[in-house]
Coordinates of C-alpha atoms in Angstrom, one line a residue:
M12 CA 16.8 -63.8 -36.4
I13 CA 16.5 -62.8 -32.7
V14 CA 13.5 -60.9 -31.4
C15 CA 12.6 -59.3 -28.1
V16 CA 16.2 -59.6 -26.8
N17 CA 16.1 -56.0 -25.6
R18 CA 14.2 -57.1 -22.5
C19 CA 15.4 -60.6 -21.9
H20 CA 18.3 -62.7 -23.2
L21 CA 16.1 -65.3 -24.8
T22 CA 19.0 -66.9 -26.6
K23 CA 19.8 -68.4 -23.2
I24 CA 16.3 -69.8 -22.6
P25 CA 16.0 -73.4 -23.8
A26 CA 12.2 -73.0 -24.6
F27 CA 12.9 -70.2 -27.1
D28 CA 15.8 -72.1 -28.7
E29 CA 13.6 -75.2 -28.9
A30 CA 10.8 -73.3 -30.6
I31 CA 13.2 -71.6 -33.2
A32 CA 14.8 -75.0 -34.0
C33 CA 11.4 -76.6 -34.6
F34 CA 10.1 -73.7 -36.7
D35 CA 13.1 -73.7 -38.9
S36 CA 13.1 -77.5 -39.4
N37 CA 9.3 -77.7 -39.7
K38 CA 9.3 -80.3 -36.9
P39 CA 6.2 -80.1 -34.6
L40 CA 7.1 -78.2 -31.4
R41 CA 5.6 -80.0 -28.3
I42 CA 6.8 -78.5 -25.0
F43 CA 5.5 -77.8 -21.5
V44 CA 6.9 -74.5 -20.1
H45 CA 6.6 -74.6 -16.3
G46 CA 7.5 -71.7 -13.9
G47 CA 6.3 -69.7 -11.0
P48 CA 4.9 -66.1 -11.2
G49 CA 7.3 -63.6 -12.6
T50 CA 9.6 -66.1 -14.3
G51 CA 8.7 -64.7 -17.8
K52 CA 6.1 -67.2 -19.2
S53 CA 3.9 -64.5 -20.8
F54 CA 6.8 -62.6 -22.1
L55 CA 8.3 -65.8 -23.5
A56 CA 5.0 -66.6 -25.2
E57 CA 5.0 -63.1 -26.8
C58 CA 8.5 -63.5 -28.1
I59 CA 7.9 -67.0 -29.5
M60 CA 4.8 -65.7 -31.3
K61 CA 6.8 -62.9 -32.8
A62 CA 9.4 -65.3 -34.0
A63 CA 6.7 -67.4 -35.5
S64 CA 5.2 -64.4 -37.3
V65 CA 8.5 -63.5 -38.8
R66 CA 8.5 -67.0 -40.3
G67 CA 5.0 -66.6 -41.6
L68 CA 3.4 -68.9 -39.0
V69 CA 0.0 -68.0 -37.6
S70 CA -0.2 -68.2 -33.8
R71 CA -3.1 -68.5 -31.4
F72 CA -2.8 -67.7 -27.7
T73 CA -5.3 -69.3 -25.4
A74 CA -5.9 -69.7 -21.7
L75 CA -8.5 -71.3 -19.4
S76 CA -9.8 -67.9 -18.2
G77 CA -10.8 -64.9 -20.2
A78 CA -8.6 -62.6 -18.0
A79 CA -5.5 -64.5 -18.8
A80 CA -6.3 -64.9 -22.5
T81 CA -6.3 -61.1 -22.9
I82 CA -2.6 -60.9 -22.0
N83 CA -1.5 -61.7 -25.5
E84 CA -4.8 -60.8 -27.2
G85 CA -6.0 -64.4 -27.2
T86 CA -9.2 -66.3 -26.5
T87 CA -10.3 -69.0 -24.1
L88 CA -9.2 -72.5 -24.9
H89 CA -12.8 -73.6 -25.0
Y90 CA -13.6 -71.1 -27.7
A91 CA -10.6 -72.0 -29.8
T92 CA -11.2 -75.7 -29.6
G93 CA -15.0 -75.7 -30.0
M94 CA -15.8 -76.9 -26.5
T95 CA -18.8 -75.8 -24.5
Q96 CA -20.3 -76.6 -21.1
R97 CA -22.2 -79.4 -22.7
T98 CA -19.2 -81.1 -24.2
K99 CA -19.0 -84.7 -23.1
W100 CA -15.5 -86.0 -22.3
G101 CA -14.4 -88.6 -24.8
S102 CA -17.0 -87.6 -27.5
D103 CA -16.1 -86.8 -31.1
P104 CA -16.8 -83.3 -32.2
S105 CA -19.7 -82.8 -34.5
A106 CA -19.4 -81.7 -38.1
N107 CA -20.5 -78.2 -37.1
Q108 CA -17.9 -78.1 -34.3
I109 CA -15.2 -79.1 -36.7
K110 CA -16.2 -76.3 -39.1
Q111 CA -16.1 -73.8 -36.2
I112 CA -12.7 -74.9 -35.0
R113 CA -11.2 -74.6 -38.5
E114 CA -12.9 -71.2 -39.1
R115 CA -11.6 -69.9 -35.7
N116 CA -8.1 -71.1 -36.3
T117 CA -7.6 -70.4 -40.0
N118 CA -4.0 -71.3 -41.0
M119 CA -3.0 -71.8 -37.3
R120 CA 0.4 -73.4 -36.9
L121 CA 1.3 -72.4 -33.3
L122 CA -1.1 -73.0 -30.4
I123 CA -0.1 -71.7 -26.9
I124 CA -2.2 -72.9 -23.9
D125 CA -1.7 -70.8 -20.8
E126 CA -2.9 -71.6 -17.2
I127 CA -2.3 -75.3 -17.8
S128 CA -2.8 -76.0 -14.1
M129 CA -6.5 -75.4 -14.6
T130 CA -6.8 -78.3 -17.1
H131 CA -7.3 -81.9 -16.2
A132 CA -6.5 -85.1 -18.0
Q133 CA -9.9 -85.6 -19.6
M134 CA -10.0 -82.0 -20.8
W135 CA -6.6 -82.3 -22.3
N136 CA -7.6 -85.5 -24.1
Q137 CA -10.7 -83.7 -25.4
V138 CA -8.6 -80.8 -26.8
R139 CA -6.4 -83.3 -28.6
K140 CA -9.5 -85.1 -30.1
H141 CA -11.0 -81.8 -31.3
L142 CA -7.8 -80.7 -33.0
E143 CA -7.2 -84.2 -34.5
H144 CA -10.7 -84.3 -36.0
S145 CA -10.2 -80.8 -37.4
K146 CA -6.9 -82.0 -39.1
L147 CA -4.8 -79.5 -37.1
W148 CA -3.0 -81.7 -34.5
D149 CA -0.4 -83.5 -36.5
T150 CA 1.5 -80.5 -37.9
L151 CA 0.7 -78.1 -35.0
H152 CA 3.4 -76.4 -32.9
L153 CA 2.1 -76.7 -29.3
I154 CA 3.2 -75.0 -26.1
A155 CA 1.5 -75.7 -22.8
M156 CA 2.6 -73.3 -20.1
G157 CA 1.7 -72.6 -16.5
D158 CA 2.5 -73.3 -12.9
F159 CA 1.1 -76.4 -11.2
C160 CA 1.5 -74.6 -7.9
Q161 CA -1.3 -72.2 -8.9
L162 CA -5.0 -72.6 -9.8
P163 CA -6.3 -76.1 -10.0
P164 CA -9.2 -77.2 -12.3
P165 CA -12.5 -75.4 -11.5
S166 CA -14.4 -78.6 -11.2
Q167 CA -14.2 -80.3 -7.8
F168 CA -14.7 -83.6 -9.5
E169 CA -11.5 -83.5 -11.5
N170 CA -7.9 -83.9 -10.4
A171 CA -5.1 -81.6 -11.4
L172 CA -3.0 -83.1 -14.1
Y173 CA 0.0 -83.7 -11.9
K174 CA -2.1 -85.4 -9.3
D175 CA -3.4 -87.9 -11.8
F176 CA 0.2 -88.4 -13.1
V177 CA 1.3 -89.5 -9.6
L178 CA -1.7 -91.5 -8.7
A179 CA -1.7 -93.4 -12.0
A180 CA 1.9 -94.3 -11.5
R181 CA 1.5 -95.4 -7.9
K182 CA -1.8 -97.2 -8.3
P183 CA -2.2 -98.2 -11.9
A184 CA -4.9 -100.7 -11.1
S185 CA -7.2 -98.0 -9.9
Y186 CA -6.9 -96.2 -13.2
S187 CA -7.7 -99.2 -15.4
S188 CA -11.3 -98.2 -15.5
K189 CA -10.5 -94.6 -16.5
P190 CA -9.4 -94.8 -20.1
L191 CA -10.1 -91.1 -20.9
V192 CA -7.9 -90.0 -17.9
L193 CA -5.1 -92.3 -19.0
A194 CA -5.4 -91.1 -22.6
G195 CA -5.0 -87.5 -21.4
I196 CA -2.0 -88.4 -19.2
K197 CA -0.2 -90.2 -21.9
S198 CA -0.8 -87.4 -24.4
F199 CA 0.4 -84.7 -22.0
Q200 CA 3.5 -86.7 -21.0
T201 CA 4.7 -86.6 -24.6
L202 CA 5.5 -82.9 -24.1
K203 CA 9.0 -81.9 -23.3
K204 CA 9.1 -80.1 -19.9
I205 CA 11.2 -76.9 -19.7
E206 CA 11.5 -75.1 -16.3
L207 CA 11.7 -71.4 -15.9
S208 CA 13.2 -70.5 -12.5
I209 CA 14.7 -67.0 -12.6
Q210 CA 12.5 -64.4 -10.9
N211 CA 12.2 -61.4 -13.3
R212 CA 9.2 -59.6 -12.0
A213 CA 9.9 -59.0 -8.3
K214 CA 12.3 -56.2 -7.7
D215 CA 12.8 -56.6 -3.9
P216 CA 14.1 -59.7 -2.0
D217 CA 11.2 -59.8 0.4
H218 CA 8.7 -60.3 -2.5
T219 CA 10.9 -62.9 -4.1
K220 CA 11.1 -64.7 -0.7
S221 CA 7.3 -64.6 -0.3
I222 CA 6.8 -66.2 -3.8
R223 CA 9.3 -68.9 -2.9
Q224 CA 7.6 -69.6 0.4
L225 CA 4.2 -69.9 -1.3
R226 CA 5.5 -72.3 -3.9
E227 CA 7.4 -74.5 -1.3
G228 CA 4.6 -74.4 1.3
E229 CA 6.7 -72.5 4.0
I230 CA 3.7 -70.6 5.4
N231 CA 4.5 -69.3 8.9
D232 CA 3.3 -66.5 11.2
E233 CA 5.8 -64.0 9.7
F234 CA 4.5 -64.7 6.2
I235 CA 0.9 -64.2 7.3
N236 CA 1.6 -61.0 9.2
N237 CA 3.3 -59.5 6.1
L238 CA 0.2 -59.9 3.9
R239 CA -1.9 -56.8 3.4
S240 CA -4.9 -55.7 1.4
L241 CA -4.7 -53.5 -1.7
T242 CA -5.2 -49.8 -1.0
S243 CA -6.0 -46.8 -3.1
S244 CA -2.3 -45.9 -3.2
D245 CA -1.5 -49.2 -4.9
L246 CA -3.8 -48.2 -7.7
R247 CA -1.9 -45.0 -8.5
H248 CA 1.0 -46.9 -10.0
D249 CA -0.4 -47.2 -13.6
W250 CA -2.6 -50.1 -12.7
R251 CA -5.4 -50.5 -15.2
F252 CA -7.3 -53.4 -13.7
V253 CA -6.9 -56.1 -11.0
P254 CA -8.6 -59.3 -12.1
I255 CA -9.6 -61.8 -9.4
L256 CA -9.0 -65.4 -10.6
V257 CA -11.2 -67.9 -8.9
T258 CA -11.1 -71.7 -8.7
S259 CA -14.8 -72.3 -9.3
N260 CA -18.0 -70.6 -10.5
A261 CA -19.3 -70.9 -6.9
E262 CA -16.4 -68.9 -5.6
G263 CA -16.9 -66.3 -8.3
I264 CA -20.6 -65.9 -7.4
L265 CA -19.8 -65.5 -3.7
L266 CA -17.1 -62.9 -4.4
N267 CA -19.5 -61.0 -6.7
K268 CA -22.3 -61.1 -4.2
R269 CA -19.9 -59.7 -1.4
Q270 CA -18.7 -56.9 -3.6
I271 CA -22.3 -56.0 -4.6
V272 CA -23.4 -55.8 -1.0
E273 CA -20.4 -53.8 0.1
F274 CA -20.9 -51.3 -2.8
A275 CA -24.6 -50.9 -2.0
K276 CA -23.8 -50.3 1.7
A277 CA -21.1 -47.8 0.9
H278 CA -23.3 -45.8 -1.5
K279 CA -26.6 -46.4 0.4
Q280 CA -28.2 -48.1 -2.6
F281 CA -30.9 -50.8 -3.0
I282 CA -30.0 -54.2 -4.4
L283 CA -32.5 -55.5 -7.0
K284 CA -32.7 -59.3 -7.1
W285 CA -34.6 -61.6 -9.5
T286 CA -36.9 -64.0 -7.6
N287 CA -37.1 -66.3 -10.7
P288 CA -34.5 -67.4 -13.3
I289 CA -34.4 -64.8 -16.1
K290 CA -34.9 -67.5 -18.7
K291 CA -38.4 -68.1 -17.3
L292 CA -39.4 -64.5 -17.5
S293 CA -39.8 -64.3 -21.3
R294 CA -43.6 -64.5 -20.9
F295 CA -43.5 -61.2 -19.0
S296 CA -41.6 -59.4 -21.7
R297 CA -44.5 -57.0 -22.4
V298 CA -44.6 -55.7 -18.9

């Protein structure tokens, strides 16, 4: 059965064919779908999930950021796999974490992980460990998707996956003391890579050219001069929201602060700031 073909000829996309073949043969699907912006990754995910649903398979769409996870009504990867800010890389999940993972992913057979560029080797290894301990990994259909030319891991102390791939291959001795990184690399390299290259979103050649220049690092004066800020007219074309994706919490805090200050100035309002962390103000709750 073919689904979603009214908008895209998915029968010609190897990733879709691979998914259908694995679903029908009950063979675990393990692929990495790579492609730039506008090449149809999100739409492909939607169609594969519909194909899975037709076959009675429960899907879960996840992403590293909440904004991206909402595209296909998903959740963050951390929530789905029971990870928190206190998760220690390489640790086994607790009995409570395993219970949460199984409850949050009841009957899950297909897991899609978007924004894979924001993961790193140790995180990928941890995702695998959590799913293995929850007895979900072995029979799971798994799709990692994203664009390594986009957002890197939020932590400045972790390398992007592709960087560790290259460094570990070129300087294996330097990675002999990084077993968790190596475990993540080896696990991710078992995925079959499928590239999406056809630009489906951009309708004008200039936009398509700009995307190509960004991906290939051809940044020149002409490219810079063609950049412009969003205006009110841009928001009149059925835009509902414009999420700003950041590469770190620090960057997010700085952007929020700047927007707060600009809003206060424009509307001549005061800015109220806490002088102490809120968690230490509980003793003043009666004030």
